[in-house]
Coordinates of N, CA and C in Angstrom, one line a residue:
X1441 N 0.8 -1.2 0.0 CA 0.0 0.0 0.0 C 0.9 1.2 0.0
X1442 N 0.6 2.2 -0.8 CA 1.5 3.1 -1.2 C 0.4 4.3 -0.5
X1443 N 1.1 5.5 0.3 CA 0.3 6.4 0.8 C 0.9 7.8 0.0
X1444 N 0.9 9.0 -0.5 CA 1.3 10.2 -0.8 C 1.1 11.3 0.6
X1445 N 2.4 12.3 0.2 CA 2.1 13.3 1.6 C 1.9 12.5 3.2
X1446 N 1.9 11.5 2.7 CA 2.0 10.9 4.6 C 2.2 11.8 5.9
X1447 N 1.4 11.7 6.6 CA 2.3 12.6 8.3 C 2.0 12.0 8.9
X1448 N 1.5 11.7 10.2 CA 1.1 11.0 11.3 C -0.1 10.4 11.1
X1449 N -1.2 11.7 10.8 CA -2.2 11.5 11.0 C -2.8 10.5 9.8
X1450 N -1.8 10.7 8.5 CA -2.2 9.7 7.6 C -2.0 8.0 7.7
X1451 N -0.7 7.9 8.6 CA -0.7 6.3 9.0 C -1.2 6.2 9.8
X1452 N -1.6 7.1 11.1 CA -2.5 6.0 12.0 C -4.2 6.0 11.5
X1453 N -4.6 6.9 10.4 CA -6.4 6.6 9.5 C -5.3 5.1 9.2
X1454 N -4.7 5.1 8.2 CA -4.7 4.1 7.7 C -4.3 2.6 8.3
X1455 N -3.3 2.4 9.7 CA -3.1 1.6 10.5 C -4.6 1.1 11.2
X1456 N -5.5 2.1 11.4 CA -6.7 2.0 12.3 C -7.6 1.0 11.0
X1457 N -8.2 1.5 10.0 CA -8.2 0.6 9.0 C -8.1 -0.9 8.8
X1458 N -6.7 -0.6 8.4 CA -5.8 -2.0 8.3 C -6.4 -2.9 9.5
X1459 N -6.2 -2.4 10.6 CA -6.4 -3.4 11.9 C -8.1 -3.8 11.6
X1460 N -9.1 -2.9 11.5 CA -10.7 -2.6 11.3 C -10.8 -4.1 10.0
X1461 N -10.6 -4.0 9.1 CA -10.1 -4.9 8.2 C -9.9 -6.5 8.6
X1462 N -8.6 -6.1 9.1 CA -8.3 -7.8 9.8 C -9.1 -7.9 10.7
X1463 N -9.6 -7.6 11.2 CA -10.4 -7.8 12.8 C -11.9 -8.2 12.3
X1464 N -12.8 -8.0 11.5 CA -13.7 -7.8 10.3 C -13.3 -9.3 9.8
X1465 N -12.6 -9.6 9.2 CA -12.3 -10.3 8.4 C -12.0 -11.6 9.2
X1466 N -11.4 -11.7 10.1 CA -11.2 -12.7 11.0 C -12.3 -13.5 11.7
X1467 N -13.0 -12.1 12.1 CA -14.4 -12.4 13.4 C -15.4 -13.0 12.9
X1468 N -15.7 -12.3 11.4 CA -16.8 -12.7 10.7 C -16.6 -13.2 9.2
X1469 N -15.3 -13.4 8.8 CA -15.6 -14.4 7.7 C -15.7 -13.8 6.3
X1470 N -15.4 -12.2 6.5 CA -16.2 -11.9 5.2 C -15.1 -11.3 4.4
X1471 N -15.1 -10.9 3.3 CA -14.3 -9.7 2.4 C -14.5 -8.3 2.8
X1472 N -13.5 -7.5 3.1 CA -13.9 -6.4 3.1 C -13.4 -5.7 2.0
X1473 N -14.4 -4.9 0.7 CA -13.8 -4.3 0.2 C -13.0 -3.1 0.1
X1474 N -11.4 -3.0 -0.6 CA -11.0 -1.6 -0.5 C -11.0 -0.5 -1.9
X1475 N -11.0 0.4 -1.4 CA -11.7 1.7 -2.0 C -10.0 1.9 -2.9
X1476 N -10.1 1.8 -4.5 CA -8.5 2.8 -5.2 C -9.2 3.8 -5.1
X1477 N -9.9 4.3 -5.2 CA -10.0 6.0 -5.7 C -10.6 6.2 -4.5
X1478 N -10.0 7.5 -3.7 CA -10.5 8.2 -2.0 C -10.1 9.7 -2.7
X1479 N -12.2 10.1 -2.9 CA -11.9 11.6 -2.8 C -11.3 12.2 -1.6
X1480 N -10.5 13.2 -1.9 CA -10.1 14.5 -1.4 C -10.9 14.4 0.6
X1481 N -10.4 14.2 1.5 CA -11.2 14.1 2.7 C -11.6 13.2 3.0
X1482 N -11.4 12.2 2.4 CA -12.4 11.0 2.8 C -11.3 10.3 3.4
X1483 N -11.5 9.8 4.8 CA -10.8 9.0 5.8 C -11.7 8.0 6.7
X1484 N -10.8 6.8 7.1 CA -11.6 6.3 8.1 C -11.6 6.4 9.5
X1485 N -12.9 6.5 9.8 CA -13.6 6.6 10.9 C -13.8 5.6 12.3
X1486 N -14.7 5.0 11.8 CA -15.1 3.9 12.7 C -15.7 2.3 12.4
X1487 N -15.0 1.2 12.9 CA -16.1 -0.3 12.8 C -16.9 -0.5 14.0
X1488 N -18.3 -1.2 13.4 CA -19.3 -1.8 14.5 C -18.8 -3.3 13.8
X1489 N -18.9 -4.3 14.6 CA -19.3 -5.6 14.2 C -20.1 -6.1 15.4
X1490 N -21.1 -6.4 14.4 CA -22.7 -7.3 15.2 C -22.3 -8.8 15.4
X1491 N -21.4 -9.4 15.6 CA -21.1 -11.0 15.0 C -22.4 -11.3 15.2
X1492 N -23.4 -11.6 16.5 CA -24.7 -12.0 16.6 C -25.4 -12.2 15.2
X1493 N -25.6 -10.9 15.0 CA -26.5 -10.4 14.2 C -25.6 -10.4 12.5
X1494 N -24.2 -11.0 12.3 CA -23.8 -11.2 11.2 C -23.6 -10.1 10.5
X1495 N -23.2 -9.1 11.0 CA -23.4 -7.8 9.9 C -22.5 -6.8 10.9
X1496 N -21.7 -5.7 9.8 CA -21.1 -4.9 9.6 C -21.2 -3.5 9.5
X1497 N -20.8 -2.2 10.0 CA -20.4 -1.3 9.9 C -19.3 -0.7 9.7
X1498 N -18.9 -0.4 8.6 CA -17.7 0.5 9.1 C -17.9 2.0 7.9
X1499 N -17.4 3.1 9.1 CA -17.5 3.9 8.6 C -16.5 4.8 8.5
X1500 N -16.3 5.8 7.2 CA -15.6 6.7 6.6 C -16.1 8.4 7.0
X1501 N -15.2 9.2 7.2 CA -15.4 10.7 7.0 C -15.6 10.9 5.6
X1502 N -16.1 11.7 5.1 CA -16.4 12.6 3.7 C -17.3 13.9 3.8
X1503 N -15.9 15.5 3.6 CA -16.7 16.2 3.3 C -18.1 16.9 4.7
X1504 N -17.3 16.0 5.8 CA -18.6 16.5 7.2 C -19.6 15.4 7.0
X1505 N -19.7 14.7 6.7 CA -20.8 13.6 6.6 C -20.0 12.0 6.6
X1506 N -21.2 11.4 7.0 CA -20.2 10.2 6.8 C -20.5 9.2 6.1
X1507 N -19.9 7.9 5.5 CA -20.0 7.1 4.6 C -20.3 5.9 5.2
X1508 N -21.1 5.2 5.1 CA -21.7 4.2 5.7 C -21.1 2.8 4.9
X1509 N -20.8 1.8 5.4 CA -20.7 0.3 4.8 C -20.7 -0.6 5.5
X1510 N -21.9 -1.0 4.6 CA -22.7 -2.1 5.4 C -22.5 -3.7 5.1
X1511 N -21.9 -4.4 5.7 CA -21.9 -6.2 5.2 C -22.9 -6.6 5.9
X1512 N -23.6 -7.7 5.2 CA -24.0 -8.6 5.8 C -23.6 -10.0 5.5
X1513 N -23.4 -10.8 6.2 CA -22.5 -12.2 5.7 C -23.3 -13.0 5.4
X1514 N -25.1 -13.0 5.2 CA -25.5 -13.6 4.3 C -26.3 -12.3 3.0
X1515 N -26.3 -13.1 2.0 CA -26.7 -12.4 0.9 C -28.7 -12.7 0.9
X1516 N -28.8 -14.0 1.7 CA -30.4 -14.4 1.3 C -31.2 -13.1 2.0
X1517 N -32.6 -12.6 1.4 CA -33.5 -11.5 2.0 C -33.0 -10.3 1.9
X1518 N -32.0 -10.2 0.7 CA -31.4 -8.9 0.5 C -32.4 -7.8 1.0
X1519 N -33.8 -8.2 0.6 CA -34.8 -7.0 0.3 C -34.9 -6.7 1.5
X1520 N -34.6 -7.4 2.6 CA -35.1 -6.9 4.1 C -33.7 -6.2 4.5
X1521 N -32.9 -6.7 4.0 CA -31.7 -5.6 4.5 C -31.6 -4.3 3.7
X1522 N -32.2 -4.0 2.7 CA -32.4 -2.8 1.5 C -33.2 -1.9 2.5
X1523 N -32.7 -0.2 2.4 CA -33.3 0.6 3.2 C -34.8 0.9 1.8
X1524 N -35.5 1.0 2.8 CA -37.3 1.0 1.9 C -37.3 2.9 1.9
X1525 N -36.4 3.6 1.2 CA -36.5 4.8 0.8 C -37.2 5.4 -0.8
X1526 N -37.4 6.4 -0.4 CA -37.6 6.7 -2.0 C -37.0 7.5 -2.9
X1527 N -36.2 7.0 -3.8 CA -35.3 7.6 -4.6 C -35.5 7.1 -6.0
X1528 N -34.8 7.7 -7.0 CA -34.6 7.5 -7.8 C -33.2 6.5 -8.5
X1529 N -33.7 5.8 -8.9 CA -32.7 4.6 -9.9 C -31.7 5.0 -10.7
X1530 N -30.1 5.4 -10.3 CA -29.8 5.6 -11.2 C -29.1 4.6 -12.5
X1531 N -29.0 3.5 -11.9 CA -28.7 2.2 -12.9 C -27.8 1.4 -12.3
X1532 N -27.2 0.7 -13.5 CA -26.0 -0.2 -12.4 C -24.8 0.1 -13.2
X1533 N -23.9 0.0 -12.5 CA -22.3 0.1 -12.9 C -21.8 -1.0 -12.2
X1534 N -20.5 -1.3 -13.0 CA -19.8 -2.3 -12.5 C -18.2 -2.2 -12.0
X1535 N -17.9 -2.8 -11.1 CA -16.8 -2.8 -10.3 C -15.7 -3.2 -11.0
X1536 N -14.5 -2.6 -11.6 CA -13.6 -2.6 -12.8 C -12.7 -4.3 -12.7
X1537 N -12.4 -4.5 -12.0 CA -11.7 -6.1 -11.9 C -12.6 -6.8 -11.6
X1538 N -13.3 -7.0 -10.9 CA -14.2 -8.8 -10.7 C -15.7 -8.1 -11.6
X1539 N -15.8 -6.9 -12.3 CA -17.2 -7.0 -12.8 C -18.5 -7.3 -12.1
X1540 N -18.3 -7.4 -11.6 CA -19.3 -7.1 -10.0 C -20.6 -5.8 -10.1
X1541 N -21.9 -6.4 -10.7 CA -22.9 -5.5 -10.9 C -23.5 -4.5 -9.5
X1542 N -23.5 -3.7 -9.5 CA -23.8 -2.6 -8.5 C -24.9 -1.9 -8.7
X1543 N -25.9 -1.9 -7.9 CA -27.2 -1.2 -8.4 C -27.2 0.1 -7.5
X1544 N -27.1 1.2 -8.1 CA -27.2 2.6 -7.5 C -28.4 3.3 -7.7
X1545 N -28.8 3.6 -6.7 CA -30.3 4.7 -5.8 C -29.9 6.2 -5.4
X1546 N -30.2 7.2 -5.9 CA -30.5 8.4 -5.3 C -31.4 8.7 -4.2
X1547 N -31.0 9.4 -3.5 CA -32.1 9.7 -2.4 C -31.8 11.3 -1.9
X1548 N -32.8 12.1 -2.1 CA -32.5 13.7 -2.6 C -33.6 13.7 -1.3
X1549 N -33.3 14.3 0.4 CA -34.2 13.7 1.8 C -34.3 15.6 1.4
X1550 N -33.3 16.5 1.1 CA -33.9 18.2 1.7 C -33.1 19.1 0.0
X1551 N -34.1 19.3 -0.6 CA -33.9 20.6 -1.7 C -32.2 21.0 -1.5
X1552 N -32.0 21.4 -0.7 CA -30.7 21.8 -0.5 C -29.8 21.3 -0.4
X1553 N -30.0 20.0 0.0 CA -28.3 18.9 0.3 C -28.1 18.5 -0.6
X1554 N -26.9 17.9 -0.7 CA -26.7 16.9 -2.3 C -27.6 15.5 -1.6
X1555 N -27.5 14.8 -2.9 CA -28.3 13.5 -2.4 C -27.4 12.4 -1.6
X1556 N -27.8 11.5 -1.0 CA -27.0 9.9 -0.6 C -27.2 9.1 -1.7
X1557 N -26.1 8.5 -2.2 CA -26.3 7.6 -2.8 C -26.1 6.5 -2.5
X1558 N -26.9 5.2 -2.7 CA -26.9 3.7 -2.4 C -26.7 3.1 -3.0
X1559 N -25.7 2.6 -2.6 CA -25.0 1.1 -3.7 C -25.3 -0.1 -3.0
X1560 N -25.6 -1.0 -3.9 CA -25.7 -2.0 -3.1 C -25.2 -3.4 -4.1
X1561 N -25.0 -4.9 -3.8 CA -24.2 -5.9 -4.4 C -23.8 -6.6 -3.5
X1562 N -24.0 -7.8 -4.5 CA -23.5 -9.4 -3.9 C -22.1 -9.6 -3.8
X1563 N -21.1 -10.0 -3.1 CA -20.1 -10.9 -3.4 C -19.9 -12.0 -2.8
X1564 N -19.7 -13.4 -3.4 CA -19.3 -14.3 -2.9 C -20.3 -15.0 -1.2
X1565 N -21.7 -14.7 -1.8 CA -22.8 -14.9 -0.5 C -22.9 -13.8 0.6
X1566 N -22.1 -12.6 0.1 CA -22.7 -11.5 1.1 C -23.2 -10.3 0.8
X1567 N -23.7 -9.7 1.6 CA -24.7 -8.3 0.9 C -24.0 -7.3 1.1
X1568 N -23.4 -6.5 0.5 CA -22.7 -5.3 1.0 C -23.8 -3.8 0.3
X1569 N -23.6 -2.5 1.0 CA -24.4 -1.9 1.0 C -23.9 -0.4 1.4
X1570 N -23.6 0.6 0.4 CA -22.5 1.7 0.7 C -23.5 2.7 0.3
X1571 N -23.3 3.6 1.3 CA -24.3 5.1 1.4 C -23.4 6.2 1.7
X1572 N -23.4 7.5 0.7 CA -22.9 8.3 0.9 C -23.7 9.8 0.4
X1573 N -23.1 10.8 0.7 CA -23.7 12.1 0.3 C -22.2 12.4 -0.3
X1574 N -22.5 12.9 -1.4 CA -21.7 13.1 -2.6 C -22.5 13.7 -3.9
X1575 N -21.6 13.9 -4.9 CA -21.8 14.4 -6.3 C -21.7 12.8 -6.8
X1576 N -22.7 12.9 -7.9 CA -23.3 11.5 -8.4 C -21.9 10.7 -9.0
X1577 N -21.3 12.2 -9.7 CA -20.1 11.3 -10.7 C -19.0 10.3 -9.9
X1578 N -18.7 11.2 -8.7 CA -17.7 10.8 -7.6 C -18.0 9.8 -6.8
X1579 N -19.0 9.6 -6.8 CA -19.6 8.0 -6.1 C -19.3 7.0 -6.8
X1580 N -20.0 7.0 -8.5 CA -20.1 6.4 -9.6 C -18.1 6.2 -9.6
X1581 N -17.3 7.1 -10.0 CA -16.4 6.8 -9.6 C -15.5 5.3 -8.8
X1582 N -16.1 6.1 -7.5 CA -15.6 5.3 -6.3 C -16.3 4.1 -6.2
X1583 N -17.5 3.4 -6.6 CA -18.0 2.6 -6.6 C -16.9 1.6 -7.9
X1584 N -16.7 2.1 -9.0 CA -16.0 1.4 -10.2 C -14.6 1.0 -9.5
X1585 N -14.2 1.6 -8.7 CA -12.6 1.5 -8.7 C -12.8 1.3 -7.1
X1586 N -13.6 -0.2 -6.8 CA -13.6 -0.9 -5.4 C -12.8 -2.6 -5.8
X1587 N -12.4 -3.0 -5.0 CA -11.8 -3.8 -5.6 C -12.1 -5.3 -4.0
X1588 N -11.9 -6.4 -4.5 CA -11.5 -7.3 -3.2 C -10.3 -8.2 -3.0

């Protein structure tokens, strides 16, 4: 993993991560995907792991808002883990190495904010599920250039 401009605060986001990652991956079994393209601000935050409950949190800074990613380590009943909002469809894009189809949702909650966008996708029997407030193109982006 190659970092640019590095100072402190850039290895320990990224050590905190790294550890978030293995610990994720260990506890529960699952892939965690990593992000090549990180707009400008975007760092990590924080993990939940539910082991109970099979599912995942971990979350990113972006911009004052935060980026939500969601695992679930089964894929069956997607539709009950799908937030029942109302947005608009923007289509699917696919993930540049494994091709990995991604269905993206708009959700525009106040005239004035940008929208969250919802991505959501199977891998390998699990449901993963990324929400952010962003500009459409830069999600679209960052969704294409996720990798496992």
């Amino acid at each position: 993993k190659i970092l640019i401009d590095n100072d402190s605060s850039n290895d320990k986001s990224s050590l905190d991560e790294e550890r978030a990652r293995d610990k994720i991956e260990e506890e529960m079994g699952v892939e965690v995907p990593e992000f090549l393209y990180r707009p400008e601000t975007f760092e990590f935050y924080d993990c939940f792991i539910r082991e109970d409950a099979g599912v995942v949190n971990v979350q990113y800074y972006y911009q004052d808002s935060i980026v939500s990613l969601y695992i679930s380590e089964s894929s069956e009943n997607t539709q009950s883990n799908s937030l029942s909002l109302p947005g608009r469809d923007i289509g699917t894009v696919y993930m540049a190495k494994e091709e990995i189809p991604v269905s993206i949702t708009g959700i525009q909650e106040k005239e004035k904010e940008k929208p969250i966008y919802l991505a959501e996708w199977e891998w390998k029997g699990c449901y993963y599920q990324l929400s952010a407030r962003m500009e459409e193109k830069i999600f679209e982006k960052f969704i294409k250039e996720i990798i496992f």
